[in-house]
Amino acid sequence: GAGVSQSPRYKVAKRGQDVALRCDPISGHVSLFWYQQALGQGPEFLTYFQNEAQLDKSGLPSDRFFAERPEGSVSTLKIQRTQKEDSAVYLCASSLGFWGQDQMNTEAFFGQGTRLTVV
Amino acid sequence: KNEVEQSPQNLTAQEGEFITINCSYSVGISALHWLQQHPGGGIVSLFMLSSGKKKHGRLIATINIQEKHSSLHITASHPRDSAVYICAVTGGATNKLIFGTGTLLAVQP
């Protein structure tokens, strides 16, 4: 597709349920980021992939959060045993990636996000 | 203290007014981004800049690397400009975005 696609757009989960959020980045984009945006707050970094390699997962809030990108394109963010504090919009962004000092390749393209509500 | 600070947090303007949103950062960066987010909508990249000034339509973004400060200007503001404007910086090995808390702009007709 022409842009970054995320699914589902909305997800309601019961506390304790596992959820999986999908991100289809722009074709050919090397870098893929997941961000979490709580209501009224700015997005917070969760994790970063360069192709299939997860190079940074320092933002994942707990070991209940797991992300993968096995073939270097589609990525899935999985949250196990959801808690109410997991309620947020989960944003995926992709970029061409960067090569040396070529800063233009860091421009990020965002999906519409998945709004997760844990009840 | 946040690594990226924006001001003001909220801004109400009358249609036609000139608007300025400010961003200061405290970390080394490779680029600074201005992003727009409409309620319930995704995030759209407006500008990415590492020096000087960029202009796109009624939007102008400037950055002063020495002072670690950037401004986003909107000329002849219009109600459709109402949105959250977010300043973010990239740097480090992964070029992840570090976001400011955003400025909620409401332009009244």
PDB file of N, CA and C in Angstrom, chain B residues 52-97:
ATOM      1  N   GLY B  52      18.829  25.836   9.575  1.00  0.00           N
ATOM      2  CA  GLY B  52      18.178  26.873   8.798  1.00  0.00           C
ATOM      3  C   GLY B  52      16.669  26.906   8.887  1.00  0.00           C
ATOM      4  N   LYS B  53      16.033  26.944   7.742  1.00  0.00           N
ATOM      5  CA  LYS B  53      14.611  27.257   7.647  1.00  0.00           C
ATOM      6  C   LYS B  53      14.004  26.480   6.493  1.00  0.00           C
ATOM      7  N   LYS B  54      12.753  26.030   6.678  1.00  0.00           N
ATOM      8  CA  LYS B  54      12.010  25.406   5.592  1.00  0.00           C
ATOM      9  C   LYS B  54      10.612  26.002   5.551  1.00  0.00           C
ATOM     10  N   LYS B  55      10.057  26.060   4.353  1.00  0.00           N
ATOM     11  CA  LYS B  55       8.719  26.637   4.171  1.00  0.00           C
ATOM     12  C   LYS B  55       7.898  25.704   3.306  1.00  0.00           C
ATOM     13  N   HIS B  56       6.648  25.514   3.724  1.00  0.00           N
ATOM     14  CA  HIS B  56       5.723  24.718   2.919  1.00  0.00           C
ATOM     15  C   HIS B  56       4.350  25.350   3.047  1.00  0.00           C
ATOM     16  N   GLY B  57       3.945  26.029   1.988  1.00  0.00           N
ATOM     17  CA  GLY B  57       2.657  26.715   2.029  1.00  0.00           C
ATOM     18  C   GLY B  57       2.669  27.795   3.108  1.00  0.00           C
ATOM     19  N   ARG B  58       1.712  27.699   4.033  1.00  0.00           N
ATOM     20  CA  ARG B  58       1.622  28.695   5.106  1.00  0.00           C
ATOM     21  C   ARG B  58       2.450  28.318   6.335  1.00  0.00           C
ATOM     22  N   LEU B  59       3.164  27.227   6.250  1.00  0.00           N
ATOM     23  CA  LEU B  59       3.957  26.756   7.388  1.00  0.00           C
ATOM     24  C   LEU B  59       5.436  27.063   7.172  1.00  0.00           C
ATOM     25  N   ILE B  60       6.061  27.526   8.243  1.00  0.00           N
ATOM     26  CA  ILE B  60       7.497  27.811   8.211  1.00  0.00           C
ATOM     27  C   ILE B  60       8.120  27.194   9.460  1.00  0.00           C
ATOM     28  N   ALA B  61       9.231  26.491   9.294  1.00  0.00           N
ATOM     29  CA  ALA B  61       9.948  25.934  10.437  1.00  0.00           C
ATOM     30  C   ALA B  61      11.374  26.439  10.409  1.00  0.00           C
ATOM     31  N   THR B  62      11.867  26.824  11.582  1.00  0.00           N
ATOM     32  CA  THR B  62      13.242  27.287  11.709  1.00  0.00           C
ATOM     33  C   THR B  62      13.925  26.514  12.826  1.00  0.00           C
ATOM     34  N   ILE B  63      15.225  26.430  12.743  1.00  0.00           N
ATOM     35  CA  ILE B  63      15.975  25.783  13.806  1.00  0.00           C
ATOM     36  C   ILE B  63      17.281  26.531  14.034  1.00  0.00           C
ATOM     37  N   ASN B  64      17.655  26.681  15.308  1.00  0.00           N
ATOM     38  CA  ASN B  64      18.924  27.268  15.700  1.00  0.00           C
ATOM     39  C   ASN B  64      19.680  26.195  16.473  1.00  0.00           C
ATOM     40  N   ILE B  65      20.653  25.586  15.812  1.00  0.00           N
ATOM     41  CA  ILE B  65      21.369  24.455  16.404  1.00  0.00           C
ATOM     42  C   ILE B  65      22.147  24.887  17.648  1.00  0.00           C
ATOM     43  N   GLN B  66      22.759  26.061  17.579  1.00  0.00           N
ATOM     44  CA  GLN B  66      23.567  26.524  18.716  1.00  0.00           C
ATOM     45  C   GLN B  66      22.721  26.717  19.962  1.00  0.00           C
ATOM     46  N   GLU B  67      21.513  27.248  19.771  1.00  0.00           N
ATOM     47  CA  GLU B  67      20.635  27.497  20.906  1.00  0.00           C
ATOM     48  C   GLU B  67      19.720  26.317  21.209  1.00  0.00           C
ATOM     49  N   LYS B  68      19.766  25.277  20.382  1.00  0.00           N
ATOM     50  CA  LYS B  68      18.920  24.082  20.559  1.00  0.00           C
ATOM     51  C   LYS B  68      17.454  24.498  20.657  1.00  0.00           C
ATOM     52  N   HIS B  69      17.030  25.212  19.645  1.00  0.00           N
ATOM     53  CA  HIS B  69      15.678  25.761  19.649  1.00  0.00           C
ATOM     54  C   HIS B  69      15.119  25.759  18.222  1.00  0.00           C
ATOM     55  N   SER B  70      13.837  25.474  18.135  1.00  0.00           N
ATOM     56  CA  SER B  70      13.148  25.501  16.849  1.00  0.00           C
ATOM     57  C   SER B  70      11.794  26.156  17.026  1.00  0.00           C
ATOM     58  N   SER B  71      11.313  26.764  15.959  1.00  0.00           N
ATOM     59  CA  SER B  71       9.974  27.348  15.963  1.00  0.00           C
ATOM     60  C   SER B  71       9.201  26.885  14.747  1.00  0.00           C
ATOM     61  N   LEU B  72       7.904  26.722  14.953  1.00  0.00           N
ATOM     62  CA  LEU B  72       6.968  26.439  13.851  1.00  0.00           C
ATOM     63  C   LEU B  72       6.030  27.636  13.766  1.00  0.00           C
ATOM     64  N   HIS B  73       5.946  28.223  12.581  1.00  0.00           N
ATOM     65  CA  HIS B  73       5.073  29.374  12.369  1.00  0.00           C
ATOM     66  C   HIS B  73       3.967  28.985  11.393  1.00  0.00           C
ATOM     67  N   ILE B  74       2.785  29.481  11.671  1.00  0.00           N
ATOM     68  CA  ILE B  74       1.661  29.323  10.754  1.00  0.00           C
ATOM     69  C   ILE B  74       1.164  30.719  10.409  1.00  0.00           C
ATOM     70  N   THR B  75       1.214  31.054   9.134  1.00  0.00           N
ATOM     71  CA  THR B  75       0.715  32.361   8.699  1.00  0.00           C
ATOM     72  C   THR B  75      -0.741  32.228   8.265  1.00  0.00           C
ATOM     73  N   ALA B  76      -1.500  33.310   8.449  1.00  0.00           N
ATOM     74  CA  ALA B  76      -2.908  33.345   8.028  1.00  0.00           C
ATOM     75  C   ALA B  76      -3.640  32.085   8.488  1.00  0.00           C
ATOM     76  N   SER B  77      -3.644  31.859   9.795  1.00  0.00           N
ATOM     77  CA  SER B  77      -4.188  30.611  10.338  1.00  0.00           C
ATOM     78  C   SER B  77      -5.661  30.426   9.958  1.00  0.00           C
ATOM     79  N   HIS B  78      -6.050  29.159   9.889  1.00  0.00           N
ATOM     80  CA  HIS B  78      -7.397  28.776   9.453  1.00  0.00           C
ATOM     81  C   HIS B  78      -7.915  27.710  10.414  1.00  0.00           C
ATOM     82  N   PRO B  79      -9.234  27.634  10.623  1.00  0.00           N
ATOM     83  CA  PRO B  79      -9.762  26.599  11.519  1.00  0.00           C
ATOM     84  C   PRO B  79      -9.290  25.179  11.199  1.00  0.00           C
ATOM     85  N   ARG B  80      -9.035  24.884   9.928  1.00  0.00           N
ATOM     86  CA  ARG B  80      -8.568  23.530   9.596  1.00  0.00           C
ATOM     87  C   ARG B  80      -7.141  23.266  10.095  1.00  0.00           C
ATOM     88  N   ASP B  81      -6.454  24.328  10.557  1.00  0.00           N
ATOM     89  CA  ASP B  81      -5.124  24.131  11.158  1.00  0.00           C
ATOM     90  C   ASP B  81      -5.226  23.592  12.585  1.00  0.00           C
ATOM     91  N   SER B  82      -6.430  23.566  13.135  1.00  0.00           N
ATOM     92  CA  SER B  82      -6.618  23.088  14.513  1.00  0.00           C
ATOM     93  C   SER B  82      -6.178  21.630  14.614  1.00  0.00           C
ATOM     94  N   ALA B  83      -5.241  21.382  15.514  1.00  0.00           N
ATOM     95  CA  ALA B  83      -4.647  20.047  15.663  1.00  0.00           C
ATOM     96  C   ALA B  83      -3.637  20.122  16.804  1.00  0.00           C
ATOM     97  N   VAL B  84      -3.032  18.989  17.092  1.00  0.00           N
ATOM     98  CA  VAL B  84      -1.887  18.972  18.006  1.00  0.00           C
ATOM     99  C   VAL B  84      -0.621  19.008  17.164  1.00  0.00           C
ATOM    100  N   TYR B  85       0.276  19.911  17.496  1.00  0.00           N
ATOM    101  CA  TYR B  85       1.555  20.021  16.793  1.00  0.00           C
ATOM    102  C   TYR B  85       2.651  19.515  17.729  1.00  0.00           C
ATOM    103  N   ILE B  86       3.402  18.575  17.234  1.00  0.00           N
ATOM    104  CA  ILE B  86       4.393  17.888  18.058  1.00  0.00           C
ATOM    105  C   ILE B  86       5.788  18.118  17.491  1.00  0.00           C
ATOM    106  N   CYS B  87       6.680  18.499  18.369  1.00  0.00           N
ATOM    107  CA  CYS B  87       8.103  18.602  18.039  1.00  0.00           C
ATOM    108  C   CYS B  87       8.775  17.308  18.479  1.00  0.00           C
ATOM    109  N   ALA B  88       9.622  16.771  17.642  1.00  0.00           N
ATOM    110  CA  ALA B  88      10.343  15.548  17.999  1.00  0.00           C
ATOM    111  C   ALA B  88      11.753  15.630  17.434  1.00  0.00           C
ATOM    112  N   VAL B  89      12.680  14.963  18.103  1.00  0.00           N
ATOM    113  CA  VAL B  89      14.059  14.968  17.624  1.00  0.00           C
ATOM    114  C   VAL B  89      14.529  13.541  17.410  1.00  0.00           C
ATOM    115  N   THR B  90      15.459  13.381  16.494  1.00  0.00           N
ATOM    116  CA  THR B  90      16.094  12.089  16.277  1.00  0.00           C
ATOM    117  C   THR B  90      17.591  12.241  16.511  1.00  0.00           C
ATOM    118  N   GLY B  91      18.152  11.155  16.978  1.00  0.00           N
ATOM    119  CA  GLY B  91      19.581  11.143  17.230  1.00  0.00           C
ATOM    120  C   GLY B  91      19.958   9.797  17.786  1.00  0.00           C
ATOM    121  N   GLY B  92      21.224   9.545  17.938  1.00  0.00           N
ATOM    122  CA  GLY B  92      21.637   8.271  18.485  1.00  0.00           C
ATOM    123  C   GLY B  92      21.674   7.189  17.418  1.00  0.00           C
ATOM    124  N   ALA B  93      21.994   5.997  17.839  1.00  0.00           N
ATOM    125  CA  ALA B  93      22.230   4.914  16.900  1.00  0.00           C
ATOM    126  C   ALA B  93      20.988   4.481  16.138  1.00  0.00           C
ATOM    127  N   THR B  94      19.828   4.589  16.755  1.00  0.00           N
ATOM    128  CA  THR B  94      18.630   4.081  16.105  1.00  0.00           C
ATOM    129  C   THR B  94      17.787   5.164  15.463  1.00  0.00           C
ATOM    130  N   ASN B  95      18.107   6.422  15.709  1.00  0.00           N
ATOM    131  CA  ASN B  95      17.288   7.523  15.201  1.00  0.00           C
ATOM    132  C   ASN B  95      15.831   7.416  15.626  1.00  0.00           C
ATOM    133  N   LYS B  96      15.604   6.873  16.826  1.00  0.00           N
ATOM    134  CA  LYS B  96      14.229   6.881  17.324  1.00  0.00           C
ATOM    135  C   LYS B  96      13.830   8.309  17.626  1.00  0.00           C
ATOM    136  N   LEU B  97      12.522   8.559  17.541  1.00  0.00           N
ATOM    137  CA  LEU B  97      12.003   9.888  17.799  1.00  0.00           C
ATOM    138  C   LEU B  97      11.810  10.088  19.299  1.00  0.00           C
TER     139      LEU B  97
END
